[in-house]
Amino acid sequence: MTFPRTTWTTWMLALALSLSFSSCRLVSSLGKGQAEDLPYGKETQLAYFEGQGHLLKGDLEDAYASFLKCADAQPGEVAFHFQLGKIDLELERFEAAENHLNRAANLEPANTWVRYHRGLARLAQGNGPGAEEDWTAFVVARPGDLEALLECADRLLSQGHVLPTLNLLSNYEEEVGKDEDVRTEALRLVEQTADPKSLGQFLEAAKKDFPESDVFQLQWARYLMATDDLDACLAELQTLAKRRPNWGLVQFELAELWTRKDNLDAALPHLKRAMSSDDVTLESKLRVLLGYGLLAQEDASYRDAYSALLERMMTAHGDEPAVVELACDWAYQNEHIDEALDLALLLLDLAPGDVETWTNLMAIRVDLGQWEAMVGDAQNAIARFPLDPLLYYYQGLALRETRQSGLAVDAFRGGLNVVLDNPMLEGALASALASALRDVDRLDYSEDAFERSLRAVEDAFVLNNHAYYLSTRHAMPEGEAKLERALDCSTRANALMPEEGNFMDTQAHILFKLGRHNEALVWILRAQENGMGGDAVALEHEGDIRWALGEKEAAREVWQRALEAGGDENVLNPKIARP
């Protein structure tokens, strides 16, 4: 017969041990880190090695059974209870883990690794004070090991045990000695949890214990500012600034202080120095910069300050997309379009994965009329963000402006295929599609696209355009229904914008096409009273209406005025020559 490999290995190990030792001895070093030889029988020794083998293979339950045999045979051995407790921890049997670790701790109270693991078991059961007690012994035994201390503190805090965390840090300082790093960590917790009075008491004590600490003096100054003791705060900050004139955090706080005192002239020099300093986080700088940007848009007195701060930020952080974006927006708002374009292109190099980088660039290209370049931008952007409908809108605009209306139709339809829960953009895409379809003489589809646009959002200009195109394409009697629809759209457009002369001209033309000439004359005269008086098209429409009313001389006179206003002579001259 053959033996299974595991059985064979175990048997051979037992045989070797029996030949080598008449009384086995086990090195008991798992729990305390130092060797202490103890005599055990060979069955216990064999169970121990079996347990270690199971651990190596990850068979925790089998390892547990082996170590349990060892603990039953030798209940006074720390290592066996320690191993059992660690396996229970791994298997999240926290109460059992604590029981085994209690036995180990009772056997060897000075073993801080046992205390560390028992702290884990206690914390897992919600016993923060118990974990703090064990971990105090653990960290005090390791003076200077702040990594171990802060790991234990973070574990406690992550489970919401704020007071035990503070007690742990305090206990460490009481036993080992005052430590500024430890106190700084405690301050972080106190700032998050304590009331202002308790925070003030904590900072006063920290200043007393660490009189040379710039950090605690700065925190004390911040506390004074938060409690509106601005004069005392200024004194503290000025002292710090003399000692460390290049410390950006002090300059930042001085800027904040003078801003609170409504003294922008005093705040700005400090803020400029802070913006150039690596001591101040980029997030803090951006927060202040955004605030000044909002103020600059509302109050012109802040514009120079904001421009100066932006310049400093571009010098210090010109490779940060958020900074470049702010500079680009500011240049655009101030109509420095070429500068805005340069910054938009820089932003594209820095953040090509942000869709707003592309849309901002294309918006600037629209202002500059750079349609060819915009076609390429849109194509590249859509390749990155195929589900963003705005990119298709820009693509369609650029294609139509470059006389590629057929491709523009495809672009606008692409946008409509992906637009979702955005009626404004859907309306804009459908309206633009309608215009592109007219370019390629697909008029039925164009009318459908106008109707979709109006279903998405009722826009006065779209209403007017749809109405006008319907009136120019259709005629009585076959087109009466279309003309009535045109009249509905025009009436609504005039209701939305009652002083728009161009809309009144459309209304007049539709009424004329419907044969309602007297009403049409009223509307065309109103249109001329509202900005259309010298418009060649409006004058031509008036002439058409007067001719239909039998006012032939008046019609010829008005057509002549339309011709003089730049109207189409090929259309107007034959009308003027009518008998």
PDB file of C-alpha atoms in Angstrom, residues 59-260:
ATOM      1  CA  ASP A  59      -6.025  25.812   6.587  1.00  0.00           C
ATOM      2  CA  LEU A  60      -7.034  27.871   9.618  1.00  0.00           C
ATOM      3  CA  GLU A  61      -9.619  25.510  11.057  1.00  0.00           C
ATOM      4  CA  ASP A  62      -7.219  22.547  10.931  1.00  0.00           C
ATOM      5  CA  ALA A  63      -4.475  24.674  12.468  1.00  0.00           C
ATOM      6  CA  TYR A  64      -6.911  25.749  15.172  1.00  0.00           C
ATOM      7  CA  ALA A  65      -7.701  22.123  16.032  1.00  0.00           C
ATOM      8  CA  SER A  66      -3.978  21.303  16.306  1.00  0.00           C
ATOM      9  CA  PHE A  67      -3.199  24.262  18.565  1.00  0.00           C
ATOM     10  CA  LEU A  68      -6.243  23.485  20.681  1.00  0.00           C
ATOM     11  CA  LYS A  69      -4.734  20.043  21.378  1.00  0.00           C
ATOM     12  CA  CYS A  70      -1.524  21.786  22.409  1.00  0.00           C
ATOM     13  CA  ALA A  71      -3.370  24.188  24.729  1.00  0.00           C
ATOM     14  CA  ASP A  72      -5.319  21.345  26.319  1.00  0.00           C
ATOM     15  CA  ALA A  73      -2.109  19.449  26.933  1.00  0.00           C
ATOM     16  CA  GLN A  74      -0.139  22.480  28.115  1.00  0.00           C
ATOM     17  CA  PRO A  75      -2.627  25.130  29.403  1.00  0.00           C
ATOM     18  CA  GLY A  76       0.169  27.194  30.906  1.00  0.00           C
ATOM     19  CA  GLU A  77       1.928  27.872  27.601  1.00  0.00           C
ATOM     20  CA  VAL A  78       1.321  31.413  26.299  1.00  0.00           C
ATOM     21  CA  ALA A  79       2.182  30.598  22.682  1.00  0.00           C
ATOM     22  CA  PHE A  80      -0.697  28.146  22.223  1.00  0.00           C
ATOM     23  CA  HIS A  81      -3.357  30.539  23.513  1.00  0.00           C
ATOM     24  CA  PHE A  82      -1.823  33.337  21.478  1.00  0.00           C
ATOM     25  CA  GLN A  83      -2.009  31.319  18.268  1.00  0.00           C
ATOM     26  CA  LEU A  84      -5.607  30.334  18.977  1.00  0.00           C
ATOM     27  CA  GLY A  85      -6.540  33.962  19.623  1.00  0.00           C
ATOM     28  CA  LYS A  86      -4.937  35.118  16.378  1.00  0.00           C
ATOM     29  CA  ILE A  87      -6.765  32.451  14.367  1.00  0.00           C
ATOM     30  CA  ASP A  88     -10.081  33.446  15.986  1.00  0.00           C
ATOM     31  CA  LEU A  89      -9.341  37.050  15.020  1.00  0.00           C
ATOM     32  CA  GLU A  90      -8.673  36.025  11.442  1.00  0.00           C
ATOM     33  CA  LEU A  91     -11.950  34.098  11.355  1.00  0.00           C
ATOM     34  CA  GLU A  92     -13.795  37.038  12.985  1.00  0.00           C
ATOM     35  CA  ARG A  93     -14.694  35.048  16.088  1.00  0.00           C
ATOM     36  CA  PHE A  94     -13.908  38.020  18.239  1.00  0.00           C
ATOM     37  CA  GLU A  95     -15.336  36.905  21.574  1.00  0.00           C
ATOM     38  CA  ALA A  96     -13.451  33.596  21.383  1.00  0.00           C
ATOM     39  CA  ALA A  97     -10.318  35.498  20.379  1.00  0.00           C
ATOM     40  CA  GLU A  98     -10.577  37.709  23.441  1.00  0.00           C
ATOM     41  CA  ASN A  99     -11.021  34.668  25.705  1.00  0.00           C
ATOM     42  CA  HIS A 100      -7.865  32.991  24.421  1.00  0.00           C
ATOM     43  CA  LEU A 101      -5.905  36.231  24.568  1.00  0.00           C
ATOM     44  CA  ASN A 102      -7.136  36.829  28.127  1.00  0.00           C
ATOM     45  CA  ARG A 103      -5.560  33.513  29.111  1.00  0.00           C
ATOM     46  CA  ALA A 104      -2.327  34.480  27.361  1.00  0.00           C
ATOM     47  CA  ALA A 105      -2.300  37.893  29.061  1.00  0.00           C
ATOM     48  CA  ASN A 106      -2.926  36.385  32.472  1.00  0.00           C
ATOM     49  CA  LEU A 107      -0.041  33.989  31.942  1.00  0.00           C
ATOM     50  CA  GLU A 108       2.303  36.718  30.754  1.00  0.00           C
ATOM     51  CA  PRO A 109       1.034  40.251  31.618  1.00  0.00           C
ATOM     52  CA  ALA A 110       4.132  41.951  30.171  1.00  0.00           C
ATOM     53  CA  ASN A 111       3.657  40.494  26.705  1.00  0.00           C
ATOM     54  CA  THR A 112       2.575  43.581  24.726  1.00  0.00           C
ATOM     55  CA  TRP A 113       1.939  41.685  21.492  1.00  0.00           C
ATOM     56  CA  VAL A 114      -0.730  39.730  23.284  1.00  0.00           C
ATOM     57  CA  ARG A 115      -2.160  43.045  24.481  1.00  0.00           C
ATOM     58  CA  TYR A 116      -2.103  44.436  20.937  1.00  0.00           C
ATOM     59  CA  HIS A 117      -4.098  41.533  19.534  1.00  0.00           C
ATOM     60  CA  ARG A 118      -6.519  41.553  22.425  1.00  0.00           C
ATOM     61  CA  GLY A 119      -7.085  45.214  21.674  1.00  0.00           C
ATOM     62  CA  LEU A 120      -8.064  44.244  18.146  1.00  0.00           C
ATOM     63  CA  ALA A 121     -10.548  41.712  19.470  1.00  0.00           C
ATOM     64  CA  ARG A 122     -12.013  44.195  21.916  1.00  0.00           C
ATOM     65  CA  LEU A 123     -12.337  46.938  19.296  1.00  0.00           C
ATOM     66  CA  ALA A 124     -14.112  44.543  16.942  1.00  0.00           C
ATOM     67  CA  GLN A 125     -16.719  44.012  19.679  1.00  0.00           C
ATOM     68  CA  GLY A 126     -17.213  47.758  20.157  1.00  0.00           C
ATOM     69  CA  ASN A 127     -15.099  47.999  23.312  1.00  0.00           C
ATOM     70  CA  GLY A 128     -13.047  51.111  22.556  1.00  0.00           C
ATOM     71  CA  PRO A 129     -11.953  51.772  26.177  1.00  0.00           C
ATOM     72  CA  GLY A 130     -10.780  48.156  26.456  1.00  0.00           C
ATOM     73  CA  ALA A 131      -8.751  48.464  23.265  1.00  0.00           C
ATOM     74  CA  GLU A 132      -7.305  51.756  24.529  1.00  0.00           C
ATOM     75  CA  GLU A 133      -6.181  50.046  27.743  1.00  0.00           C
ATOM     76  CA  ASP A 134      -4.374  47.277  25.858  1.00  0.00           C
ATOM     77  CA  TRP A 135      -2.867  49.581  23.271  1.00  0.00           C
ATOM     78  CA  THR A 136      -1.594  52.015  25.878  1.00  0.00           C
ATOM     79  CA  ALA A 137       0.605  49.198  27.207  1.00  0.00           C
ATOM     80  CA  PHE A 138       1.627  48.335  23.640  1.00  0.00           C
ATOM     81  CA  VAL A 139       2.704  51.840  22.550  1.00  0.00           C
ATOM     82  CA  VAL A 140       4.276  52.865  25.862  1.00  0.00           C
ATOM     83  CA  ALA A 141       6.562  49.851  25.519  1.00  0.00           C
ATOM     84  CA  ARG A 142       7.717  51.313  22.173  1.00  0.00           C
ATOM     85  CA  PRO A 143       8.783  54.906  22.856  1.00  0.00           C
ATOM     86  CA  GLY A 144       9.443  56.818  19.672  1.00  0.00           C
ATOM     87  CA  ASP A 145       7.485  54.416  17.479  1.00  0.00           C
ATOM     88  CA  LEU A 146       4.929  56.957  16.344  1.00  0.00           C
ATOM     89  CA  GLU A 147       3.856  54.723  13.481  1.00  0.00           C
ATOM     90  CA  ALA A 148       2.577  52.145  15.953  1.00  0.00           C
ATOM     91  CA  LEU A 149       0.917  54.810  18.069  1.00  0.00           C
ATOM     92  CA  LEU A 150      -0.852  56.469  15.167  1.00  0.00           C
ATOM     93  CA  GLU A 151      -1.950  53.124  13.743  1.00  0.00           C
ATOM     94  CA  CYS A 152      -3.701  52.290  17.020  1.00  0.00           C
ATOM     95  CA  ALA A 153      -5.179  55.798  17.205  1.00  0.00           C
ATOM     96  CA  ASP A 154      -6.500  55.562  13.649  1.00  0.00           C
ATOM     97  CA  ARG A 155      -8.084  52.179  14.367  1.00  0.00           C
ATOM     98  CA  LEU A 156      -9.918  53.597  17.365  1.00  0.00           C
ATOM     99  CA  LEU A 157     -11.005  56.715  15.534  1.00  0.00           C
ATOM    100  CA  SER A 158     -12.209  54.809  12.475  1.00  0.00           C
ATOM    101  CA  GLN A 159     -14.708  53.037  14.767  1.00  0.00           C
ATOM    102  CA  GLY A 160     -15.899  56.325  16.270  1.00  0.00           C
ATOM    103  CA  HIS A 161     -14.092  56.052  19.618  1.00  0.00           C
ATOM    104  CA  VAL A 162     -12.944  59.668  19.913  1.00  0.00           C
ATOM    105  CA  LEU A 163     -12.369  59.851  23.678  1.00  0.00           C
ATOM    106  CA  PRO A 164     -10.400  56.568  23.845  1.00  0.00           C
ATOM    107  CA  THR A 165      -8.270  57.868  20.955  1.00  0.00           C
ATOM    108  CA  LEU A 166      -7.472  61.072  22.824  1.00  0.00           C
ATOM    109  CA  ASN A 167      -6.803  59.092  26.003  1.00  0.00           C
ATOM    110  CA  LEU A 168      -4.363  56.840  24.142  1.00  0.00           C
ATOM    111  CA  LEU A 169      -2.417  59.831  22.829  1.00  0.00           C
ATOM    112  CA  SER A 170      -2.471  61.494  26.249  1.00  0.00           C
ATOM    113  CA  ASN A 171      -1.368  58.309  28.020  1.00  0.00           C
ATOM    114  CA  TYR A 172       1.571  58.006  25.654  1.00  0.00           C
ATOM    115  CA  GLU A 173       2.752  61.528  26.444  1.00  0.00           C
ATOM    116  CA  GLU A 174       2.326  60.992  30.189  1.00  0.00           C
ATOM    117  CA  GLU A 175       4.363  57.790  30.172  1.00  0.00           C
ATOM    118  CA  VAL A 176       6.931  58.494  27.455  1.00  0.00           C
ATOM    119  CA  GLY A 177       7.200  62.283  27.464  1.00  0.00           C
ATOM    120  CA  LYS A 178       5.750  65.287  25.675  1.00  0.00           C
ATOM    121  CA  ASP A 179       5.833  64.954  21.896  1.00  0.00           C
ATOM    122  CA  GLU A 180       4.795  67.687  19.483  1.00  0.00           C
ATOM    123  CA  ASP A 181       3.805  65.255  16.735  1.00  0.00           C
ATOM    124  CA  VAL A 182       1.553  63.336  19.115  1.00  0.00           C
ATOM    125  CA  ARG A 183      -0.026  66.545  20.368  1.00  0.00           C
ATOM    126  CA  THR A 184      -0.581  67.682  16.792  1.00  0.00           C
ATOM    127  CA  GLU A 185      -2.447  64.470  16.066  1.00  0.00           C
ATOM    128  CA  ALA A 186      -4.551  65.037  19.173  1.00  0.00           C
ATOM    129  CA  LEU A 187      -5.281  68.577  17.985  1.00  0.00           C
ATOM    130  CA  ARG A 188      -6.692  67.196  14.749  1.00  0.00           C
ATOM    131  CA  LEU A 189      -9.225  65.213  16.765  1.00  0.00           C
ATOM    132  CA  VAL A 190     -10.046  68.032  19.147  1.00  0.00           C
ATOM    133  CA  GLU A 191     -10.681  70.410  16.242  1.00  0.00           C
ATOM    134  CA  GLN A 192     -13.206  67.966  14.813  1.00  0.00           C
ATOM    135  CA  THR A 193     -15.041  67.128  18.005  1.00  0.00           C
ATOM    136  CA  ALA A 194     -14.583  69.703  20.759  1.00  0.00           C
ATOM    137  CA  ASP A 195     -16.559  72.863  21.475  1.00  0.00           C
ATOM    138  CA  PRO A 196     -14.724  76.192  21.007  1.00  0.00           C
ATOM    139  CA  LYS A 197     -13.989  76.599  24.715  1.00  0.00           C
ATOM    140  CA  SER A 198     -12.415  73.147  25.003  1.00  0.00           C
ATOM    141  CA  LEU A 199     -10.410  73.741  21.850  1.00  0.00           C
ATOM    142  CA  GLY A 200      -9.085  76.989  23.289  1.00  0.00           C
ATOM    143  CA  GLN A 201      -8.057  75.255  26.516  1.00  0.00           C
ATOM    144  CA  PHE A 202      -6.310  72.512  24.565  1.00  0.00           C
ATOM    145  CA  LEU A 203      -4.367  75.053  22.472  1.00  0.00           C
ATOM    146  CA  GLU A 204      -3.367  77.077  25.511  1.00  0.00           C
ATOM    147  CA  ALA A 205      -1.974  73.941  27.133  1.00  0.00           C
ATOM    148  CA  ALA A 206      -0.154  73.005  23.921  1.00  0.00           C
ATOM    149  CA  LYS A 207       1.406  76.464  23.673  1.00  0.00           C
ATOM    150  CA  LYS A 208       2.589  76.163  27.277  1.00  0.00           C
ATOM    151  CA  ASP A 209       4.052  72.691  26.747  1.00  0.00           C
ATOM    152  CA  PHE A 210       5.674  73.605  23.404  1.00  0.00           C
ATOM    153  CA  PRO A 211       6.529  77.323  23.644  1.00  0.00           C
ATOM    154  CA  GLU A 212       8.824  77.201  20.592  1.00  0.00           C
ATOM    155  CA  SER A 213       6.284  75.504  18.364  1.00  0.00           C
ATOM    156  CA  ASP A 214       5.342  77.557  15.316  1.00  0.00           C
ATOM    157  CA  VAL A 215       2.563  75.096  14.563  1.00  0.00           C
ATOM    158  CA  PHE A 216       0.745  75.612  17.845  1.00  0.00           C
ATOM    159  CA  GLN A 217       1.202  79.374  17.715  1.00  0.00           C
ATOM    160  CA  LEU A 218      -0.348  79.382  14.251  1.00  0.00           C
ATOM    161  CA  GLN A 219      -3.218  77.205  15.463  1.00  0.00           C
ATOM    162  CA  TRP A 220      -3.726  79.535  18.406  1.00  0.00           C
ATOM    163  CA  ALA A 221      -3.884  82.496  16.013  1.00  0.00           C
ATOM    164  CA  ARG A 222      -6.470  80.671  13.916  1.00  0.00           C
ATOM    165  CA  TYR A 223      -8.495  80.006  17.029  1.00  0.00           C
ATOM    166  CA  LEU A 224      -8.413  83.703  17.924  1.00  0.00           C
ATOM    167  CA  MET A 225      -9.570  84.588  14.421  1.00  0.00           C
ATOM    168  CA  ALA A 226     -12.394  82.057  14.617  1.00  0.00           C
ATOM    169  CA  THR A 227     -13.550  83.596  17.894  1.00  0.00           C
ATOM    170  CA  ASP A 228     -13.350  87.133  16.380  1.00  0.00           C
ATOM    171  CA  ASP A 229     -10.485  88.279  18.615  1.00  0.00           C
ATOM    172  CA  LEU A 230      -8.869  89.848  15.563  1.00  0.00           C
ATOM    173  CA  ASP A 231      -6.445  92.189  17.351  1.00  0.00           C
ATOM    174  CA  ALA A 232      -4.980  89.369  19.446  1.00  0.00           C
ATOM    175  CA  CYS A 233      -4.824  87.225  16.333  1.00  0.00           C
ATOM    176  CA  LEU A 234      -2.928  89.949  14.466  1.00  0.00           C
ATOM    177  CA  ALA A 235      -0.349  90.185  17.249  1.00  0.00           C
ATOM    178  CA  GLU A 236       0.275  86.431  17.147  1.00  0.00           C
ATOM    179  CA  LEU A 237       0.548  86.348  13.367  1.00  0.00           C
ATOM    180  CA  GLN A 238       2.882  89.331  13.218  1.00  0.00           C
ATOM    181  CA  THR A 239       5.176  87.657  15.749  1.00  0.00           C
ATOM    182  CA  LEU A 240       5.202  84.515  13.655  1.00  0.00           C
ATOM    183  CA  ALA A 241       5.784  86.486  10.448  1.00  0.00           C
ATOM    184  CA  LYS A 242       8.879  88.128  11.948  1.00  0.00           C
ATOM    185  CA  ARG A 243      10.236  84.755  12.980  1.00  0.00           C
ATOM    186  CA  ARG A 244       9.318  82.991   9.709  1.00  0.00           C
ATOM    187  CA  PRO A 245       8.701  85.642   7.035  1.00  0.00           C
ATOM    188  CA  ASN A 246       8.637  83.118   4.189  1.00  0.00           C
ATOM    189  CA  TRP A 247       6.153  80.724   5.773  1.00  0.00           C
ATOM    190  CA  GLY A 248       3.231  80.706   3.370  1.00  0.00           C
ATOM    191  CA  LEU A 249       0.703  79.583   5.985  1.00  0.00           C
ATOM    192  CA  VAL A 250       1.348  82.710   8.064  1.00  0.00           C
ATOM    193  CA  GLN A 251       0.957  84.911   5.001  1.00  0.00           C
ATOM    194  CA  PHE A 252      -2.251  83.124   4.146  1.00  0.00           C
ATOM    195  CA  GLU A 253      -3.706  83.729   7.594  1.00  0.00           C
ATOM    196  CA  LEU A 254      -2.625  87.386   7.558  1.00  0.00           C
ATOM    197  CA  ALA A 255      -4.430  87.789   4.245  1.00  0.00           C
ATOM    198  CA  GLU A 256      -7.532  86.203   5.750  1.00  0.00           C
ATOM    199  CA  LEU A 257      -7.316  88.498   8.767  1.00  0.00           C
ATOM    200  CA  TRP A 258      -7.032  91.696   6.738  1.00  0.00           C
ATOM    201  CA  THR A 259      -9.848  90.533   4.486  1.00  0.00           C
ATOM    202  CA  ARG A 260     -12.045  90.140   7.560  1.00  0.00           C
TER     203      ARG A 260
END
